[in-house]
Short mmCIF file of C-alpha atoms in Angstrom, two decimals:
data_model
loop_
_atom_site.label_atom_id
_atom_site.label_comp_id
_atom_site.label_asym_id
_atom_site.label_seq_id
_atom_site.Cartn_x
_atom_site.Cartn_y
_atom_site.Cartn_z
CA MET A 1074 -19.72 4.10 16.74
CA MET A 1075 -17.99 1.92 13.92
CA SER A 1076 -21.56 0.55 13.09
CA LYS A 1077 -23.19 4.18 13.08
CA THR A 1078 -20.34 5.48 10.60
CA TYR A 1079 -20.36 2.39 8.26
CA SER A 1080 -22.17 4.20 5.58
CA TRP A 1081 -19.87 7.24 5.58
CA ARG A 1082 -16.73 4.83 5.23
CA ARG A 1083 -18.47 3.09 2.19
CA GLN A 1084 -19.33 6.38 0.51
CA GLU A 1085 -15.73 7.60 0.90
CA LEU A 1086 -14.17 4.40 -0.27
CA VAL A 1087 -16.20 4.11 -3.32
CA ALA A 1088 -16.42 7.76 -4.45
CA LYS A 1089 -12.81 8.62 -3.37
CA SER A 1090 -10.69 5.40 -3.69
CA PRO A 1091 -8.60 6.97 -0.92
CA GLN A 1092 -4.89 5.79 -0.28
CA VAL A 1093 -4.64 3.02 2.45
CA GLU A 1094 -2.40 5.45 4.64
CA ASP A 1095 -4.92 8.39 4.39
CA PHE A 1096 -7.76 6.07 5.19
CA LYS A 1097 -6.00 4.51 8.36
CA GLU A 1098 -5.36 7.98 9.60
CA ARG A 1099 -9.18 8.84 9.50
CA TRP A 1100 -10.28 5.62 10.62
CA PRO A 1101 -7.72 3.90 12.92
CA ALA A 1102 -10.00 1.71 14.69
CA LEU A 1103 -10.76 -0.04 11.46
CA PHE A 1104 -7.34 -1.45 11.45
CA GLN A 1105 -7.63 -3.80 14.19
CA PRO A 1106 -8.70 -7.44 14.05
CA PHE A 1107 -12.08 -7.03 15.92
CA GLN A 1108 -13.14 -4.14 13.73
CA ILE A 1109 -12.24 -6.04 10.38
CA ASN A 1110 -14.27 -8.94 11.52
CA GLU A 1111 -17.25 -6.57 12.28
CA GLU A 1112 -16.87 -4.49 9.20
CA PHE A 1113 -16.64 -7.73 7.00
CA GLN A 1114 -20.00 -8.85 8.74
CA ARG A 1115 -21.49 -5.29 7.85
CA CYS A 1116 -20.43 -5.62 4.27
CA THR A 1117 -21.53 -9.34 3.80
CA THR A 1118 -23.51 -10.46 6.92
CA VAL A 1119 -20.94 -13.42 6.97
CA PRO A 1120 -18.86 -13.77 10.36
CA LEU A 1121 -15.13 -13.83 8.89
CA GLU A 1122 -12.87 -15.60 11.23
CA SER A 1123 -15.09 -18.27 12.15
CA THR A 1124 -16.51 -19.14 8.85
CA PHE A 1125 -12.92 -19.02 7.23
CA MET A 1126 -11.41 -21.33 9.76
CA PHE A 1127 -14.47 -23.56 10.10
CA GLN A 1128 -14.34 -24.23 6.21
CA LEU A 1129 -10.59 -24.39 6.01
CA ASP A 1130 -10.49 -27.07 8.67
CA ARG A 1131 -13.47 -28.91 7.06
CA TYR A 1132 -11.69 -29.27 3.59
CA THR A 1133 -8.33 -29.70 4.81
CA PRO A 1134 -8.45 -33.55 4.75
CA LYS A 1135 -9.71 -33.50 1.33
CA LEU A 1136 -7.35 -30.94 0.13
CA LEU A 1137 -4.32 -32.63 1.70
CA GLU A 1138 -5.26 -35.86 -0.39
CA LEU A 1139 -5.59 -33.65 -3.67
CA PHE A 1140 -2.17 -32.01 -2.77
CA ASN A 1141 -0.55 -35.40 -2.32
CA ALA A 1142 -1.71 -36.73 -5.69
CA LYS A 1143 -0.49 -33.56 -7.71
CA GLY A 1144 2.14 -34.14 -10.20
CA GLY A 1145 4.71 -32.53 -12.20
CA ALA A 1146 6.49 -29.40 -11.15
CA VAL A 1147 3.61 -28.04 -9.02
CA GLY A 1148 3.60 -31.45 -7.35
CA GLN A 1149 7.32 -31.25 -6.34
CA ARG A 1150 6.81 -27.81 -4.79
CA ILE A 1151 3.70 -28.89 -3.14
CA LYS A 1152 5.55 -31.99 -1.54
CA ALA A 1153 8.22 -29.80 -0.32
CA LEU A 1154 5.67 -27.90 1.67
CA LEU A 1155 4.14 -30.99 2.95
CA LYS A 1156 7.08 -32.31 4.50
CA ALA A 1157 6.42 -30.06 7.43
CA LEU A 1158 3.47 -31.99 8.30
CA ILE A 1159 5.09 -35.42 7.34
CA GLN A 1160 7.82 -34.65 9.65
CA ASP A 1161 5.74 -33.63 12.66
CA PRO A 1162 2.55 -35.89 12.93
CA CYS A 1163 1.53 -33.92 15.88
CA ALA A 1164 1.50 -30.73 14.06
CA THR A 1165 -0.49 -27.93 15.50
CA VAL A 1166 -3.84 -26.84 14.01
CA CYS A 1167 -2.19 -23.45 13.27
CA LYS A 1168 0.71 -25.31 11.37
CA THR A 1169 -1.81 -27.59 9.45
CA ARG A 1170 -3.86 -24.65 8.38
CA GLU A 1171 -0.73 -22.53 7.47
CA VAL A 1172 0.81 -25.67 5.08
CA THR A 1173 -2.67 -26.24 3.56
CA LEU A 1174 -2.81 -22.69 2.44
CA ARG A 1175 0.79 -22.59 1.28
CA CYS A 1176 -0.07 -25.63 -0.80
CA LEU A 1177 -3.27 -24.36 -1.94
CA ILE A 1178 -1.53 -21.18 -3.51
CA GLU A 1179 0.72 -23.50 -5.57
CA TYR A 1180 -2.05 -25.91 -6.42
CA MET A 1181 -4.10 -23.04 -7.91
CA GLY A 1182 -1.32 -22.23 -10.07
CA GLU A 1183 0.01 -19.42 -8.32
CA ARG A 1184 3.23 -19.02 -6.45
CA GLY A 1185 3.58 -18.73 -2.62
CA GLU A 1186 6.28 -15.87 -2.64
CA GLU A 1187 3.63 -13.78 -4.34
CA LEU A 1188 1.56 -13.58 -1.09
CA ILE A 1189 4.07 -14.49 1.64
CA SER A 1190 7.51 -12.82 2.11
CA GLU A 1191 9.85 -14.85 4.38
CA HIS A 1192 12.50 -13.19 6.54
CA GLU A 1193 15.30 -14.77 9.06
CA GLY A 1194 16.89 -13.14 11.46
CA GLU A 1195 15.36 -9.59 10.60
CA PRO A 1196 13.58 -7.25 13.25
CA GLU A 1197 10.05 -6.74 12.13
CA VAL A 1198 10.40 -3.09 11.51
CA GLU A 1199 13.55 -3.82 9.17
CA VAL A 1200 11.09 -6.47 7.50
CA GLN A 1201 8.38 -3.70 6.94
CA GLN A 1202 10.86 -1.41 5.53
CA ARG A 1203 11.85 -4.10 2.82
CA LEU A 1204 8.47 -4.31 1.60
CA VAL A 1205 7.40 -0.50 0.90
CA MET A 1206 6.98 -1.42 -2.65
CA HIS A 1207 4.69 -4.00 -2.28
CA SER A 1208 1.00 -3.56 -2.75
CA MET A 1209 -0.38 -6.38 -0.97
CA LYS A 1210 2.08 -9.02 1.09
CA LEU A 1211 2.17 -11.02 4.13
CA TYR A 1212 5.37 -11.11 5.86
CA VAL A 1213 6.68 -14.15 8.15
CA ALA A 1214 9.75 -13.43 10.20
CA HIS A 1215 11.81 -15.66 12.14
CA GLU A 1216 14.09 -15.23 15.09
CA PRO A 1217 12.33 -13.21 16.21
CA ASP A 1218 9.06 -14.62 15.09
CA ALA A 1219 6.38 -11.94 13.67
CA VAL A 1220 3.43 -12.32 11.11
CA GLY A 1221 1.91 -9.22 9.80
CA ILE A 1222 0.07 -7.60 6.72
CA ILE A 1223 1.54 -4.86 4.45
CA ILE A 1224 -0.96 -3.03 2.05
CA GLU A 1225 0.37 -0.38 -0.47
CA GLY A 1226 3.64 -0.57 1.24
CA MET A 1227 2.77 0.15 4.65
CA PRO A 1228 2.18 -2.20 7.81
CA VAL A 1229 -1.66 -2.43 8.51
CA LEU A 1230 -1.70 -5.29 10.95
CA ALA A 1231 0.93 -6.96 13.06
CA ASP A 1232 1.11 -9.63 15.64
CA MET A 1233 -1.03 -11.90 13.56
CA GLY A 1234 0.47 -14.94 15.25
CA ASN A 1235 -0.17 -17.28 12.48
CA VAL A 1236 -0.44 -17.18 8.51
CA ALA A 1237 -3.84 -18.68 8.51
CA ARG A 1238 -5.30 -15.89 10.66
CA ALA A 1239 -3.21 -13.15 8.33
CA CYS A 1240 -4.82 -14.67 5.18
CA CYS A 1241 -8.16 -14.41 6.70
CA LEU A 1242 -7.78 -10.85 7.87
CA LEU A 1243 -6.19 -9.73 4.57
CA LEU A 1244 -9.46 -11.04 2.57
CA GLY A 1245 -11.59 -8.95 5.38
CA LEU A 1246 -9.31 -5.93 4.39
CA THR A 1247 -9.90 -6.31 0.71
CA TYR A 1248 -13.66 -5.83 1.63
CA ALA A 1249 -13.32 -3.46 4.29
CA LEU A 1250 -11.08 -1.19 2.07
CA ASN A 1251 -12.73 -2.21 -1.17
CA LEU A 1252 -9.75 -3.43 -2.68
CA GLN A 1253 -8.85 -5.40 -5.71
CA TYR A 1254 -7.32 -8.94 -5.41
CA PRO A 1255 -3.50 -9.15 -6.54
CA ALA A 1256 -3.80 -10.26 -10.14
CA LYS A 1257 -1.21 -12.91 -9.69
CA LEU A 1258 -3.24 -14.39 -6.64
CA ALA A 1259 -6.83 -14.08 -7.94
CA LYS A 1260 -7.53 -17.82 -8.15
CA THR A 1261 -6.12 -18.08 -4.41
CA PHE A 1262 -8.32 -15.35 -3.45
CA GLU A 1263 -11.29 -16.68 -5.42
CA VAL A 1264 -11.16 -19.86 -3.28
CA PHE A 1265 -10.84 -17.72 0.24
CA GLN A 1266 -13.96 -15.96 -1.05
CA ARG A 1267 -15.96 -18.73 -2.50
CA LEU A 1268 -15.16 -21.91 -0.69
CA PHE A 1269 -13.63 -20.64 2.71
CA VAL A 1270 -16.63 -17.78 3.44
CA GLY A 1271 -19.29 -18.78 0.81
CA LEU A 1272 -19.44 -15.42 -1.01
CA ASP A 1273 -20.46 -14.85 -4.70
CA THR A 1274 -20.33 -18.72 -5.26
CA LEU A 1275 -21.68 -18.37 -8.74
CA GLN A 1276 -21.48 -14.79 -9.75
CA PRO A 1277 -19.37 -13.63 -11.56
CA LYS A 1278 -18.57 -16.92 -13.14
CA PRO A 1279 -16.01 -19.11 -11.29
CA SER A 1280 -12.78 -19.81 -13.03
CA SER A 1281 -12.27 -23.19 -14.51
CA ARG A 1282 -9.53 -23.83 -12.07
CA TYR A 1283 -11.90 -23.18 -9.00
CA ILE A 1284 -14.65 -25.35 -10.60
CA SER A 1285 -12.34 -28.12 -11.04
CA LEU A 1286 -11.11 -27.74 -7.39
CA LYS A 1287 -14.63 -27.57 -6.10
CA ASN A 1288 -15.67 -30.61 -8.06
CA LYS A 1289 -12.85 -32.61 -6.85
CA LEU A 1290 -13.55 -31.81 -3.30
CA LEU A 1291 -17.23 -32.88 -3.59
CA ALA A 1292 -16.21 -36.04 -5.40
#
């Protein structure tokens, strides 16, 4: 059914730019991980989660080398994040992916707190209420643990399980909902889009920071 109504959704998104809350009310099934993956593939022909995670894992060893070599204030912030892996040599794949993505944001000259909001000891519903003024955010709650996505101040996905999956599905939602990337995270999303899912690798022209990263990864 979602496949048959795809063209209607795209027309509505492009012509009317509806609020996410209104769109979710009209198309609630779209706001589920499976359907986000399906919609992304309908938009791009690329499988979302499998491609994103494969490429992230593929580039992680080289990315970690680049992160370790980074100097200055950015390097100090990255090294603080890398301690989570240094202190746990048996870190899970999910943990390694999360640390890699957190470091990537800093490496690209952006700030992790622009994307990820951390909360300790707060119920998830209270965390969601705190973020009603944010246009696009991941939240990570601890004790109890929860990871979710906020768009236009409303929770659109919960129970993500880990930060890497939340980042991946947030990218998928930007395509499914025809959303702009946050201005303060444009370079991070450029890496998600061009490097991790291989879309629009040359057009529009890549940023100089992305080109530098890609050249270092291929060196």
